[in-house]
Amino acid sequence: MQTDEKTLRRVRAMTFSSVYPLLLAKVERKGRTESELHEVIRWLTGYDDARIDELTSDETTYQEFFAEADLNPNASLITGAVCGVRVEEIEDPVMQQVRYLDKLVDELARGRKMEKILR
């Protein structure tokens, strides 16, 4: 699936620090913890907790966030729909990686077991 250029520019320019509180609120509303959210982020990106904490307080854009990440080789096993879009069909690499994270957070919030989330 192709994403229009205006949306791509907007998503790439969003800061991780502006999105992180929304991700955290989503999982906490469903009874999950910040520790579990960090576990998911660590699995996908290779960042450690100290780096995640740094990223939640600086102005790193989503594009920079994923460019610096050591993406998990099993990330391509993340499939399914987020906001009606199948993540495996997204053509833009940054947008696909953003949706990978969204999908993992959705699964965490839905109560899926961590062993299944971390493919």
PDB file of C-alpha atoms in Angstrom, residues 14-28 33-42 49 51-58 60 62 65 101-102 105:
ATOM      1  CA  MET A  14       6.632  13.364  14.618  1.00  0.00           C
ATOM      2  CA  THR A  15       8.831  13.047  17.668  1.00  0.00           C
ATOM      3  CA  PHE A  16       8.974   9.788  19.566  1.00  0.00           C
ATOM      4  CA  SER A  17       8.663  11.794  22.785  1.00  0.00           C
ATOM      5  CA  SER A  18       5.244  13.073  21.653  1.00  0.00           C
ATOM      6  CA  VAL A  19       3.971   9.598  20.762  1.00  0.00           C
ATOM      7  CA  TYR A  20       5.366   7.646  23.703  1.00  0.00           C
ATOM      8  CA  PRO A  21       2.880   9.001  26.305  1.00  0.00           C
ATOM      9  CA  LEU A  22       0.022   7.943  24.021  1.00  0.00           C
ATOM     10  CA  LEU A  23       1.442   4.430  23.670  1.00  0.00           C
ATOM     11  CA  LEU A  24       1.951   4.209  27.427  1.00  0.00           C
ATOM     12  CA  ALA A  25      -1.568   5.457  28.191  1.00  0.00           C
ATOM     13  CA  LYS A  26      -3.029   2.901  25.800  1.00  0.00           C
ATOM     14  CA  VAL A  27      -1.345  -0.068  27.444  1.00  0.00           C
ATOM     15  CA  GLU A  28      -1.900   1.175  30.993  1.00  0.00           C
ATOM     16  CA  THR A  33       2.744  -1.865  32.413  1.00  0.00           C
ATOM     17  CA  GLU A  34       5.418   0.533  31.218  1.00  0.00           C
ATOM     18  CA  SER A  35       7.902  -2.300  31.704  1.00  0.00           C
ATOM     19  CA  GLU A  36       5.966  -4.433  29.213  1.00  0.00           C
ATOM     20  CA  LEU A  37       5.846  -1.527  26.752  1.00  0.00           C
ATOM     21  CA  HIS A  38       9.629  -1.178  27.058  1.00  0.00           C
ATOM     22  CA  GLU A  39      10.006  -4.908  26.462  1.00  0.00           C
ATOM     23  CA  VAL A  40       8.097  -4.600  23.194  1.00  0.00           C
ATOM     24  CA  ILE A  41      10.112  -1.539  22.111  1.00  0.00           C
ATOM     25  CA  ARG A  42      13.392  -3.287  23.040  1.00  0.00           C
ATOM     26  CA  ASP A  49      15.851   0.981  28.676  1.00  0.00           C
ATOM     27  CA  ARG A  51      18.131   4.724  25.440  1.00  0.00           C
ATOM     28  CA  ILE A  52      14.333   4.474  25.443  1.00  0.00           C
ATOM     29  CA  ASP A  53      14.254   6.876  28.408  1.00  0.00           C
ATOM     30  CA  GLU A  54      16.514   9.311  26.506  1.00  0.00           C
ATOM     31  CA  LEU A  55      14.294   9.109  23.436  1.00  0.00           C
ATOM     32  CA  THR A  56      11.171   9.845  25.480  1.00  0.00           C
ATOM     33  CA  SER A  57      12.621  13.177  26.559  1.00  0.00           C
ATOM     34  CA  ASP A  58      14.366  14.516  23.458  1.00  0.00           C
ATOM     35  CA  THR A  60      14.188  12.519  18.033  1.00  0.00           C
ATOM     36  CA  TYR A  62      10.207   8.869  14.181  1.00  0.00           C
ATOM     37  CA  PHE A  65      14.171   6.747  15.839  1.00  0.00           C
ATOM     38  CA  LEU A 101       5.276  -0.687  16.671  1.00  0.00           C
ATOM     39  CA  ASP A 102       1.578   0.241  16.601  1.00  0.00           C
ATOM     40  CA  VAL A 105       1.334  -2.067  21.208  1.00  0.00           C
TER      41      VAL A 105
END
